[in-house]
Amino acid sequence: MAQTYQAQIYVTLRPSVLDPAGTAVQSGLKHMGYENVAQIRIGKYVELTLNADSEEVAREQLDRICDQLLANPVIENYRFDLKEASTSMGMST
Amino acid sequence: MAQTYQAQIYVTLRPSVLDPAGTAVQSGLKHMGYENVAQIRIGKYVELTLNADSEEVAREQLDRICDQLLANPVIENYRFDLKEASTSMGMST
């Protein structure tokens, strides 16, 4: 029987790729007086639910979805957490 | 003595706010044959390091930074994980 899984996906720029948005935020924080903040990197955070027969199938499918649509593998890395959704299907956040 | 902390910040749209980007991704997945994916919400994921005298001070400062710069409290929620950075200051991802 298909089970519903909840996924949290984190897409980050590869460390070798410049992050102009992160630099802009860091500069903004400096102007606001936060001198003690460094190494800001901005990525994407995606939440979704999917139905799959097993956790393994869900993970394989998520890998394909990330590679094909959510992340650009040339400049971005991704990782995700997967858990079985409760029956209510409610969003956890 | 100041300690270095590593923060992972998740900024998400409030549940009542429409997410056109998430809807576009969901429509794209459907066209690609992924019919079993639903409830896609896209947010921001921010990594940074900061120096502070204690974890409590770091958390207070992060709350201010999120409220003032990283999140729009009218339409977005945020949460963050904080941990002491290892001496090497390396990024964990």
CSV table of C-alpha atoms in Angstrom, one decimal:
chain,number,residue,atom,x,y,z
A,1,MET,CA,0.0,0.0,0.0
A,2,ALA,CA,1.3,3.4,-0.8
A,3,GLN,CA,2.5,5.5,2.0
A,4,THR,CA,2.7,9.3,2.3
A,5,TYR,CA,6.1,10.7,3.0
A,6,GLN,CA,7.1,14.2,3.9
A,7,ALA,CA,10.3,15.6,2.5
A,8,GLN,CA,12.5,18.5,3.4
A,9,ILE,CA,14.9,19.4,0.7
A,10,TYR,CA,17.9,21.7,1.1
A,11,VAL,CA,19.6,23.1,-2.1
A,12,THR,CA,22.9,24.8,-1.5
A,13,LEU,CA,25.4,26.4,-3.8
A,14,ARG,CA,28.6,24.3,-4.2
A,15,PRO,CA,31.4,25.8,-2.0
A,16,SER,CA,33.4,26.8,-5.1
A,17,VAL,CA,30.5,28.9,-6.5
A,18,LEU,CA,30.3,32.6,-5.6
A,19,ASP,CA,27.1,33.6,-3.8
A,20,PRO,CA,26.3,37.3,-4.6
A,21,ALA,CA,23.1,37.2,-2.6
A,22,GLY,CA,24.9,35.9,0.5
A,23,THR,CA,27.5,38.7,0.1
A,24,ALA,CA,24.8,41.3,-0.2
A,25,VAL,CA,23.2,40.0,3.0
A,26,GLN,CA,26.5,40.0,4.8
A,27,SER,CA,27.1,43.6,3.7
A,28,GLY,CA,23.6,44.6,4.9
A,29,LEU,CA,24.2,43.0,8.3
A,30,LYS,CA,27.5,44.9,8.6
A,31,HIS,CA,25.7,48.2,7.9
A,32,MET,CA,23.2,47.2,10.5
A,33,GLY,CA,25.9,46.7,13.1
A,34,TYR,CA,26.3,43.0,13.0
A,35,GLU,CA,30.0,42.7,12.6
A,36,ASN,CA,30.3,39.2,14.1
A,37,VAL,CA,28.5,37.4,11.3
A,38,ALA,CA,30.4,35.6,8.5
A,39,GLN,CA,30.2,32.9,5.8
A,40,ILE,CA,26.6,33.6,4.8
A,41,ARG,CA,25.4,31.3,2.0
A,42,ILE,CA,21.8,31.4,0.8
A,43,GLY,CA,20.1,28.4,-0.6
A,44,LYS,CA,16.6,27.0,-1.2
A,45,TYR,CA,14.4,25.0,1.2
A,46,VAL,CA,11.6,22.9,-0.3
A,47,GLU,CA,8.9,21.0,1.5
A,48,LEU,CA,6.7,18.5,-0.3
A,49,THR,CA,4.8,15.4,0.3
A,50,LEU,CA,4.8,12.3,-2.0
A,51,ASN,CA,3.2,8.9,-2.1
A,52,ALA,CA,5.4,5.9,-2.7
A,53,ASP,CA,5.3,2.2,-2.0
A,54,SER,CA,8.4,2.3,0.2
A,55,GLU,CA,11.0,4.8,1.6
A,56,GLU,CA,13.5,3.5,-0.9
A,57,VAL,CA,11.3,4.2,-3.9
A,58,ALA,CA,10.5,7.7,-2.4
A,59,ARG,CA,14.3,8.4,-2.0
A,60,GLU,CA,15.0,7.4,-5.6
A,61,GLN,CA,12.3,9.5,-6.9
A,62,LEU,CA,13.3,12.5,-4.8
A,63,ASP,CA,16.9,12.1,-6.2
A,64,ARG,CA,15.5,12.3,-9.7
A,65,ILE,CA,13.3,15.3,-8.9
A,66,CYS,CA,16.2,17.2,-7.3
A,67,ASP,CA,18.6,16.4,-10.2
A,68,GLN,CA,16.0,17.3,-12.9
A,69,LEU,CA,14.1,20.2,-11.5
A,70,LEU,CA,14.9,21.5,-8.0
A,71,ALA,CA,18.7,21.8,-8.2
A,72,ASN,CA,21.2,22.6,-10.9
A,73,PRO,CA,23.8,19.9,-10.4
A,74,VAL,CA,26.5,22.0,-12.0
A,75,ILE,CA,26.5,24.6,-9.3
A,76,GLU,CA,24.3,23.3,-6.5
A,77,ASN,CA,24.3,20.4,-4.0
A,78,TYR,CA,21.2,19.1,-2.4
A,79,ARG,CA,20.2,16.8,0.5
A,80,PHE,CA,16.9,15.9,1.9
A,81,ASP,CA,15.2,14.5,5.0
A,82,LEU,CA,12.4,12.1,4.5
A,83,LYS,CA,9.8,10.9,7.0
A,84,GLU,CA,6.5,9.1,7.0
A,85,ALA,CA,3.7,11.6,7.2
A,86,SER,CA,1.1,11.3,9.9
A,87,THR,CA,-2.4,10.3,8.8
A,88,SER,CA,-3.6,13.9,9.0
A,89,MET,CA,-1.3,15.0,6.2
A,90,GLY,CA,-0.8,18.2,8.0
A,91,MET,CA,2.3,20.4,7.3
A,92,SER,CA,4.7,20.2,10.2
A,93,THR,CA,5.5,23.9,10.1
B,1,MET,CA,35.5,34.1,25.6
B,2,ALA,CA,33.6,34.4,22.3
B,3,GLN,CA,32.6,31.2,20.7
B,4,THR,CA,31.8,30.6,17.1
B,5,TYR,CA,28.4,29.2,16.3
B,6,GLN,CA,27.1,27.8,13.1
B,7,ALA,CA,23.4,28.5,12.2
B,8,GLN,CA,21.1,26.9,9.7
B,9,ILE,CA,18.1,29.1,9.1
B,10,TYR,CA,14.8,28.0,7.4
B,11,VAL,CA,12.5,30.7,6.1
B,12,THR,CA,9.1,29.5,5.0
B,13,LEU,CA,6.0,31.2,3.8
B,14,ARG,CA,3.2,31.2,6.3
B,15,PRO,CA,0.6,28.5,5.5
B,16,SER,CA,-2.0,31.1,4.6
B,17,VAL,CA,0.2,32.8,2.0
B,18,LEU,CA,0.0,31.6,-1.6
B,19,ASP,CA,3.2,30.2,-3.1
B,20,PRO,CA,3.3,30.7,-6.8
B,21,ALA,CA,6.8,29.3,-7.2
B,22,GLY,CA,5.7,26.1,-5.4
B,23,THR,CA,2.7,25.9,-7.7
B,24,ALA,CA,4.9,26.3,-10.7
B,25,VAL,CA,7.2,23.5,-9.5
B,26,GLN,CA,4.2,21.2,-8.8
B,27,SER,CA,2.9,21.9,-12.3
B,28,GLY,CA,6.3,21.2,-13.8
B,29,LEU,CA,6.6,17.9,-11.9
B,30,LYS,CA,3.2,16.9,-13.2
B,31,HIS,CA,4.3,17.5,-16.7
B,32,MET,CA,7.3,15.4,-16.1
B,33,GLY,CA,5.2,12.5,-14.9
B,34,TYR,CA,5.4,12.9,-11.2
B,35,GLU,CA,1.8,12.8,-10.3
B,36,ASN,CA,2.3,11.6,-6.7
B,37,VAL,CA,3.9,14.8,-5.4
B,38,ALA,CA,1.8,17.4,-3.6
B,39,GLN,CA,1.9,20.3,-1.2
B,40,ILE,CA,5.1,21.9,-2.5
B,41,ARG,CA,6.3,25.0,-0.7
B,42,ILE,CA,9.5,26.8,-1.5
B,43,GLY,CA,11.4,28.7,1.1
B,44,LYS,CA,14.9,30.0,1.8
B,45,TYR,CA,17.7,28.2,3.6
B,46,VAL,CA,20.5,30.3,5.0
B,47,GLU,CA,23.8,29.1,6.5
B,48,LEU,CA,26.0,31.5,8.5
B,49,THR,CA,28.5,31.6,11.3
B,50,LEU,CA,28.5,34.1,14.1
B,51,ASN,CA,30.7,34.8,17.1
B,52,ALA,CA,28.9,35.3,20.4
B,53,ASP,CA,29.7,35.0,24.1
B,54,SER,CA,27.0,32.4,24.7
B,55,GLU,CA,24.4,30.4,22.9
B,56,GLU,CA,21.7,32.5,24.4
B,57,VAL,CA,23.3,35.7,23.1
B,58,ALA,CA,23.7,34.1,19.6
B,59,ARG,CA,20.0,33.0,19.6
B,60,GLU,CA,18.8,36.5,20.5
B,61,GLN,CA,20.9,38.0,17.8
B,62,LEU,CA,19.7,35.5,15.2
B,63,ASP,CA,16.1,36.3,16.1
B,64,ARG,CA,16.8,40.0,15.4
B,65,ILE,CA,18.6,39.3,12.2
B,66,CYS,CA,15.8,37.1,10.9
B,67,ASP,CA,13.1,39.6,11.9
B,68,GLN,CA,15.0,42.6,10.4
B,69,LEU,CA,16.6,41.1,7.3
B,70,LEU,CA,16.2,37.5,6.4
B,71,ALA,CA,12.5,37.0,6.8
B,72,ASN,CA,9.4,39.2,6.2
B,73,PRO,CA,7.4,38.5,9.4
B,74,VAL,CA,4.2,39.6,7.7
B,75,ILE,CA,4.2,36.6,5.3
B,76,GLU,CA,7.1,34.4,6.5
B,77,ASN,CA,8.0,32.2,9.4
B,78,TYR,CA,11.5,31.2,10.3
B,79,ARG,CA,13.3,28.8,12.6
B,80,PHE,CA,16.9,28.0,13.0
B,81,ASP,CA,19.3,25.4,14.3
B,82,LEU,CA,22.4,26.5,16.1
B,83,LYS,CA,25.5,24.6,17.1
B,84,GLU,CA,29.0,25.3,18.2
B,85,ALA,CA,31.4,25.3,15.3
B,86,SER,CA,34.4,23.1,15.3
B,87,THR,CA,37.7,24.8,15.7
B,88,SER,CA,38.4,24.4,12.0
B,89,MET,CA,35.5,26.7,11.1
B,90,GLY,CA,34.8,24.5,8.1
B,91,MET,CA,31.4,24.5,6.5
B,92,SER,CA,29.5,21.3,7.2
B,93,THR,CA,28.1,20.9,3.8
